[in-house]
Amino acid sequence: MAVAEAVKKNAYEAALENFDTAADALELDYDTREIIKYPERVLEVSLPVRMYDGRIHRFQGYRVQHSTARGPAKGGIRYHPYVNLDEVKALATWMTWKCALVNIPFGGGKGGVACNPKEMTQEELERLTRRYVASILPLIGPERDIPAPDVYTNPQVMAWIMDTYSMAQGYTVQGVVTGKPIGLGGSLGRNEATGRGVFFSVQSACTHLKIPLKGAKAAVQGFGNVGSIAAQLLHSHEARVIAVNDSRGSIYNPKGLDIPKLIAHKKETGRVSGFTGAEEIQPEELMGMKCDILIPAALENAIDSDNAPQVRAMIVAEAANGPVTPEADRILEEKGVFRIPDILCNAGGVTVSYFEWVQNEQHLFWEAQDVYNRLERVMHSAFAEVLKINLERKVSMRTAANMVGVGRVAEAVKLRGLFP
Ligand code: NAD
């Protein structure tokens, strides 16, 4: 199923199902489940924006705080035509378990605006961003809720968020948002952090499965921030990235694509199609490609019950959030495909977001290598913790990852007690 169509399916139902499975495995009591399962706060905002032609266009936006039990809510902001409240609730829920899994002192949140940035000018995007921030202002702040980039938002959007929030406060507040440009207090290594984390988790999975990374074949769906960096790191470690796609086309070269050149081509043309030395294929061919590592790095529900039977990869590394539906997950399990669950695989982004926030709070900046080393330690140790539960308890990697995340949040609410 095409990703654009698939995101309309209910990711929130999948998020609740993931929670229930982990809570059952943990034998979590009913009261604790009731406290931690559902979003703490949901805000829906209507955003009138004056467009380039002088007319007003109204956009719908959301910010959801799923949990603040372990610290401020944390999660990206998505700009995409299919953004809807259930999707944002699902993404916020996954953020809670993800932050707890890598043991950083954040809860989970997410935001989004239903819009198509590809059809908007920079000025329109800036006005939309500033109006959105003004509307969610009571909820966000460095101690409350800290946005970050997600699909079709980038460091420039984060800069506008920081500026709008700072204007309202009357002074500059760097720690209100992460994924900022370096010149505004962003962290070295944040832009590549999610893709780098994906690479570290693939590395761990290959070691566990005894698949040599050198020469391993990989296919990557989605060639944005996360997919392109993961592909780049695989390429530089001599894996062969044989197929790649984006929303506009899919390409294939059995000898391996030259990823640095492909990144330059995508930058220049805005698409992967038309790259010299590759043949054009259909998106479903990429998903069914015989390879060692399949990396869905676009949107939710990319692998569903329709295309899961065609998957021929040894490892599915979930760089995107929620790319495998629960039904597809069962099919992959039966086929013996090793899945690195999203909350583990893509946790590098929020981990370096946490590093950025720490640096902002301390007004002290770290060197890039320091960021990479710390990230590597966090990713490898989270992978090892999840794998241990997977092997000892004989549960899937997804359930094991959720057990760690849900377990830590459950512990926090028990320690805090119930207000009032
Ligand atoms: P991005 O906007 O930089 O890139 C998204 C890519 O997906 C683009 O190349 C786009 O063309 C492609 N895409 C969209 N529809 C597609 C389709 N139907 N088929 C194939 N490709 C398609 O976004 P990103 O930041 O790289 O995020 C990708 C995924 O990773 C999302 O699920 C996001 O939630 C998740 N994620 C991102 C971060 C982060 O730090 N950016 C952190 C954790 C998780």
XYZ file of C-alpha atoms and ligand atoms in Angstrom:
464
model
C 0.000 0.000 0.000
C 1.293 3.501 -0.832
C 2.568 5.268 2.270
C 0.398 8.354 1.675
C -2.694 6.158 1.706
C -1.492 4.002 4.539
C -0.947 6.833 7.029
C -4.702 7.360 7.044
C -5.005 4.002 8.803
C -5.096 4.326 12.541
C -1.615 4.381 13.987
C -3.055 5.172 17.425
C -4.761 1.783 17.574
C -1.384 0.202 16.851
C 0.229 2.287 19.610
C -2.402 1.148 22.129
C -1.956 -2.464 21.047
C 1.839 -2.196 21.517
C 1.213 -0.808 25.010
C -1.214 -3.582 26.002
C 1.186 -6.304 24.874
C 4.041 -4.813 26.911
C 1.811 -4.125 29.936
C 0.572 -7.747 29.860
C 4.141 -9.061 29.672
C 5.039 -6.845 32.645
C 1.871 -7.957 34.483
C 1.155 -4.300 35.106
C -1.746 -3.574 37.445
C -4.961 -1.957 36.166
C -4.519 1.362 38.025
C -1.052 1.984 36.633
C -2.240 1.153 33.114
C -5.064 3.663 33.461
C -2.609 6.367 34.542
C 0.060 5.901 31.892
C -1.717 4.614 28.784
C -3.522 7.728 27.521
C -2.324 11.254 26.558
C -2.239 13.709 29.466
C -3.136 16.701 27.278
C -4.384 17.275 23.753
C -4.538 20.657 22.074
C -6.133 21.262 18.693
C -5.585 24.644 17.061
C -7.048 26.450 14.054
C -4.420 28.461 12.183
C -5.476 31.179 9.738
C -2.505 32.223 7.600
C -2.262 34.886 4.895
C -0.933 33.203 1.781
C 1.243 34.558 -1.004
C -1.800 35.534 -3.126
C -3.275 37.612 -0.278
C -5.978 35.115 0.632
C -6.407 33.506 4.058
C -5.951 29.755 4.320
C -6.905 27.937 7.516
C -4.707 25.064 8.687
C -5.432 22.548 11.438
C -2.685 21.944 14.018
C -2.169 19.769 17.071
C 0.105 19.335 20.064
C -0.245 16.275 22.248
C 1.535 15.645 25.551
C 1.260 11.956 26.185
C 3.314 11.871 29.374
C 5.293 14.182 31.626
C 5.793 11.548 34.316
C 9.587 11.401 33.836
C 10.200 14.997 32.706
C 9.094 17.561 30.134
C 7.183 16.247 27.108
C 9.484 15.790 24.119
C 8.700 15.189 20.488
C 8.865 16.504 16.971
C 6.550 18.590 14.856
C 5.326 17.138 11.569
C 4.139 19.130 8.576
C 2.309 16.792 6.201
C -1.045 16.758 4.380
C -2.174 13.621 6.245
C -1.467 14.855 9.783
C -4.457 14.119 12.011
C -5.122 13.932 15.738
C -4.916 10.141 16.037
C -1.594 10.112 14.227
C -0.182 12.779 16.569
C -1.503 10.875 19.613
C 0.210 7.700 18.367
C 3.500 9.491 17.753
C 3.338 11.174 21.197
C 2.683 7.797 22.866
C 5.671 6.196 21.144
C 7.846 9.146 22.249
C 7.054 8.396 25.902
C 8.262 4.798 25.696
C 11.229 5.804 23.488
C 12.557 8.437 25.926
C 12.131 6.008 28.813
C 13.828 3.220 26.836
C 17.001 5.260 26.311
C 16.582 6.491 29.878
C 16.567 10.228 29.280
C 14.558 12.440 31.647
C 11.786 13.336 29.214
C 8.206 12.326 28.687
C 6.540 12.065 25.301
C 4.844 14.616 23.070
C 4.275 15.332 19.413
C 2.843 18.060 17.233
C 1.726 18.453 13.690
C 0.055 20.685 11.156
C -1.933 19.340 8.209
C -0.288 21.188 5.317
C 1.795 20.552 2.228
C 5.132 22.353 2.656
C 6.140 21.356 -0.883
C 3.479 23.718 -2.220
C 4.222 26.596 0.167
C 6.710 29.456 -0.063
C 9.267 30.016 2.707
C 7.309 33.113 3.814
C 4.083 31.119 4.067
C 5.875 28.389 6.041
C 7.341 30.979 8.398
C 3.942 32.619 8.993
C 2.316 29.218 9.557
C 5.066 28.188 12.000
C 4.861 31.419 13.994
C 1.056 31.236 14.181
C 1.241 27.595 15.269
C 3.799 28.393 17.991
C 1.691 31.329 19.229
C -1.280 28.957 19.483
C 0.522 26.221 21.429
C 2.532 28.720 23.523
C 0.855 27.918 26.873
C 1.971 24.300 26.565
C 5.608 24.534 25.502
C 8.819 25.631 27.248
C 12.173 24.152 28.221
C 10.733 22.723 31.430
C 7.333 21.754 29.975
C 7.392 20.510 26.414
C 10.240 20.740 23.909
C 9.497 20.352 20.172
C 11.990 19.097 17.554
C 12.026 18.346 13.812
C 10.003 15.568 12.218
C 8.767 14.921 8.674
C 9.061 18.066 6.501
C 10.262 20.303 9.331
C 13.929 21.254 9.614
C 16.430 23.420 11.543
C 15.032 26.604 9.947
C 11.545 25.793 11.231
C 13.078 25.152 14.666
C 14.758 28.580 14.496
C 11.374 30.259 13.869
C 9.905 28.312 16.796
C 12.702 29.491 19.084
C 12.358 33.071 17.930
C 8.569 33.188 18.305
C 8.702 31.683 21.787
C 11.552 34.008 22.802
C 9.692 37.089 21.533
C 6.719 36.140 23.726
C 8.951 35.659 26.779
C 10.911 38.862 26.178
C 14.287 37.104 26.245
C 16.096 34.398 24.290
C 15.203 30.849 25.292
C 17.348 28.320 23.456
C 16.140 25.229 25.296
C 12.516 25.496 24.109
C 13.285 23.536 20.978
C 15.957 21.123 19.733
C 17.250 20.454 16.250
C 18.074 24.166 15.930
C 20.757 25.461 13.577
C 24.223 25.317 15.192
C 24.430 29.119 15.102
C 21.413 29.360 17.414
C 22.533 26.875 20.056
C 21.930 23.648 18.151
C 24.099 20.658 19.001
C 26.796 19.364 16.725
C 25.637 15.972 15.465
C 21.884 16.561 16.000
C 20.987 16.767 12.327
C 22.521 13.353 11.625
C 21.637 11.847 15.014
C 18.601 9.775 14.054
C 20.267 8.250 10.980
C 23.443 7.661 12.983
C 21.417 5.926 15.706
C 19.727 3.778 13.049
C 23.178 2.816 11.821
C 24.349 1.872 15.350
C 21.289 -0.310 15.888
C 21.772 -2.004 12.494
C 25.399 -2.597 13.472
C 24.282 -4.248 16.735
C 21.694 -6.390 14.910
C 24.275 -7.532 12.340
C 26.692 -8.479 15.110
C 23.944 -10.430 16.885
C 22.870 -12.221 13.688
C 26.469 -12.681 12.509
C 25.851 -10.806 9.260
C 29.051 -9.031 8.135
C 28.184 -5.369 7.550
C 30.822 -5.152 4.851
C 29.089 -6.201 1.644
C 25.647 -6.477 3.297
C 22.833 -5.372 0.969
C 20.442 -2.663 2.127
C 17.286 -1.027 0.761
C 16.033 2.281 2.144
C 12.492 3.627 1.820
C 12.476 7.432 2.288
C 15.549 9.493 1.494
C 15.071 12.431 3.861
C 17.010 13.359 6.947
C 16.917 9.905 8.538
C 17.035 7.634 5.474
C 19.831 9.488 3.689
C 22.127 9.624 6.731
C 21.543 5.956 7.572
C 22.295 5.090 3.919
C 25.407 7.272 3.977
C 26.797 5.575 7.087
C 26.063 2.106 5.704
C 27.802 3.100 2.480
C 30.840 4.441 4.317
C 31.079 1.123 6.243
C 31.141 -0.727 2.913
C 27.595 -2.059 2.993
C 25.884 -1.953 -0.430
C 22.789 0.258 -0.550
C 21.117 -1.269 -3.594
C 17.726 0.485 -3.602
C 16.402 3.783 -2.363
C 13.223 5.754 -2.842
C 11.397 8.917 -1.898
C 7.832 10.120 -2.421
C 8.551 10.734 -6.124
C 10.338 7.593 -7.291
C 12.441 4.509 -6.584
C 15.884 3.556 -7.903
C 18.004 0.406 -7.944
C 21.569 -0.654 -8.642
C 22.542 -4.224 -7.665
C 26.204 -3.176 -7.321
C 25.305 -0.507 -4.764
C 24.392 3.142 -5.224
C 26.995 5.859 -4.775
C 25.261 7.461 -1.786
C 27.303 10.705 -1.481
C 26.592 11.392 -5.168
C 22.927 10.465 -4.685
C 22.651 12.912 -1.757
C 24.075 15.642 -4.010
C 21.643 14.659 -6.790
C 18.666 14.771 -4.389
C 19.805 18.165 -3.101
C 20.030 19.507 -6.623
C 16.865 18.020 -8.135
C 14.661 17.377 -5.086
C 14.263 13.695 -5.975
C 16.217 10.436 -6.210
C 14.789 9.603 -9.654
C 16.956 10.422 -12.639
C 20.175 9.424 -10.845
C 22.850 8.273 -13.291
C 23.866 4.644 -12.878
C 20.580 3.395 -11.455
C 17.435 1.940 -12.929
C 13.958 3.154 -11.971
C 11.824 0.592 -10.148
C 8.374 0.541 -8.524
C 8.096 1.260 -4.777
C 6.694 -2.238 -4.092
C 9.825 -3.751 -5.693
C 11.933 -1.937 -3.105
C 9.865 -3.291 -0.220
C 10.168 -6.830 -1.629
C 13.875 -6.509 -2.479
C 16.050 -9.486 -1.520
C 18.520 -7.888 0.871
C 20.010 -8.156 4.337
C 18.666 -4.882 5.722
C 15.412 -3.130 4.821
C 15.073 0.350 6.316
C 11.630 1.945 6.168
C 12.464 5.629 6.817
C 9.344 7.434 5.581
C 5.975 7.238 7.329
C 3.709 4.932 9.359
C 2.202 1.684 8.058
C 4.675 1.310 5.183
C 4.746 -2.455 5.778
C 1.233 -3.795 6.208
C -0.502 -7.132 5.788
C -0.577 -6.629 1.987
C 3.157 -6.250 1.396
C 4.642 -7.978 4.488
C 4.475 -11.426 2.806
C 6.724 -10.045 0.028
C 9.464 -8.787 2.403
C 12.682 -10.745 1.766
C 15.056 -8.937 4.126
C 16.805 -10.546 7.109
C 16.532 -7.357 9.186
C 13.871 -4.652 9.139
C 15.294 -1.571 10.837
C 12.386 0.709 11.723
C 13.881 4.136 11.167
C 10.420 5.680 10.736
C 7.903 5.745 13.544
C 5.326 2.957 13.291
C 6.313 1.715 9.806
C 5.128 -1.852 10.496
C 1.455 -2.482 11.331
C 0.659 -5.024 14.077
C -0.662 -7.509 11.466
C 2.475 -7.088 9.357
C 4.584 -7.517 12.477
C 3.009 -10.946 13.067
C 3.679 -11.919 9.440
C 7.339 -10.829 9.683
C 7.690 -12.720 12.961
C 6.439 -15.910 11.295
C 8.871 -15.364 8.415
C 11.721 -15.049 10.928
C 12.571 -11.440 9.998
C 14.523 -9.693 12.765
C 12.824 -6.340 13.500
C 14.597 -3.488 15.259
C 11.564 -1.698 16.712
C 11.115 2.001 16.008
C 11.403 3.205 19.589
C 14.860 1.637 19.714
C 16.013 2.043 16.111
C 15.287 5.771 15.742
C 15.987 6.823 19.350
C 19.242 8.532 18.327
C 17.352 11.700 17.394
C 15.757 12.267 20.748
C 18.950 11.228 22.523
C 20.958 13.992 20.854
C 17.985 16.338 21.327
C 18.439 15.649 25.025
C 22.171 16.423 24.674
C 21.256 19.688 22.932
C 18.842 20.649 25.720
C 21.485 19.837 28.367
C 24.032 22.002 26.522
C 21.506 24.862 26.244
C 20.635 24.641 29.952
C 24.334 24.667 30.878
C 25.411 27.223 28.223
C 28.264 24.861 27.502
C 28.885 23.202 24.134
C 30.320 19.786 23.389
C 32.562 18.704 20.536
C 31.062 16.587 17.741
C 33.088 13.508 18.668
C 31.854 13.769 22.236
C 28.248 13.762 20.969
C 28.891 10.759 18.673
C 30.610 8.754 21.424
C 27.845 9.389 23.930
C 25.202 8.538 21.313
C 26.971 5.312 20.408
C 27.090 4.253 24.062
C 23.380 4.980 24.564
C 22.312 3.135 21.387
C 24.455 0.046 21.926
C 23.468 -0.272 25.569
C 19.726 0.185 24.819
C 20.018 -2.474 22.103
C 21.769 -4.859 24.505
C 19.120 -4.296 27.183
C 16.283 -5.001 24.744
C 18.016 -8.035 23.233
C 18.548 -9.522 26.710
C 14.805 -9.360 27.442
C 14.032 -10.670 23.937
C 16.191 -13.729 24.559
C 15.399 -14.335 28.226
C 11.644 -13.731 28.108
C 11.158 -15.053 24.569
C 9.205 -11.971 23.490
C 9.694 -9.982 20.284
C 12.237 -7.144 20.190
C 9.257 -4.741 19.984
C 7.607 -6.101 23.104
C 10.972 -6.154 24.876
C 11.621 -2.493 23.967
C 8.146 -1.473 25.076
C 8.579 -3.424 28.303
C 11.662 -1.366 29.174
C 9.950 1.934 28.253
C 6.564 1.201 29.833
C 8.257 -0.303 32.892
C 10.269 2.849 33.558
C 7.222 5.116 33.204
C 5.207 2.812 35.487
C 7.982 3.012 38.080
C 7.979 6.833 37.856
C 4.223 7.182 38.435
C 4.317 4.723 41.324
C 7.117 6.704 42.966
C 5.339 10.016 42.391
C 1.987 8.821 43.723
C -1.371 10.109 42.527
C -2.307 13.801 42.742
C -4.458 15.025 44.537
P 12.090 13.977 6.063
O 10.973 14.899 5.794
O 13.461 14.521 6.138
O 12.106 12.799 4.986
C 10.984 12.017 4.695
C 11.323 11.248 3.435
O 10.281 10.295 3.197
C 11.437 12.118 2.179
O 12.524 11.684 1.410
C 10.141 11.818 1.447
O 10.251 11.994 0.054
C 9.971 10.358 1.811
N 8.622 9.856 1.586
C 7.436 10.436 1.863
N 6.445 9.672 1.386
C 7.025 8.587 0.829
C 6.544 7.441 0.141
N 5.252 7.278 -0.063
N 7.432 6.521 -0.299
C 8.758 6.689 -0.121
N 9.266 7.768 0.496
C 8.414 8.692 0.946
O 11.670 13.211 7.402
P 12.619 12.476 8.439
O 12.926 13.425 9.525
O 13.703 11.785 7.711
O 11.610 11.403 9.076
C 11.389 10.126 8.486
C 10.790 9.206 9.533
O 11.676 9.112 10.649
C 9.447 9.640 10.107
O 8.663 8.517 10.384
C 9.832 10.323 11.392
O 8.777 10.336 12.345
C 10.961 9.427 11.840
N 11.868 10.048 12.795
C 12.529 11.207 12.499
C 13.383 11.744 13.438
C 14.219 12.975 13.156
O 15.057 13.317 13.984
N 14.054 13.631 12.020
C 13.550 11.126 14.687
C 12.881 9.936 14.949
C 12.040 9.409 13.986
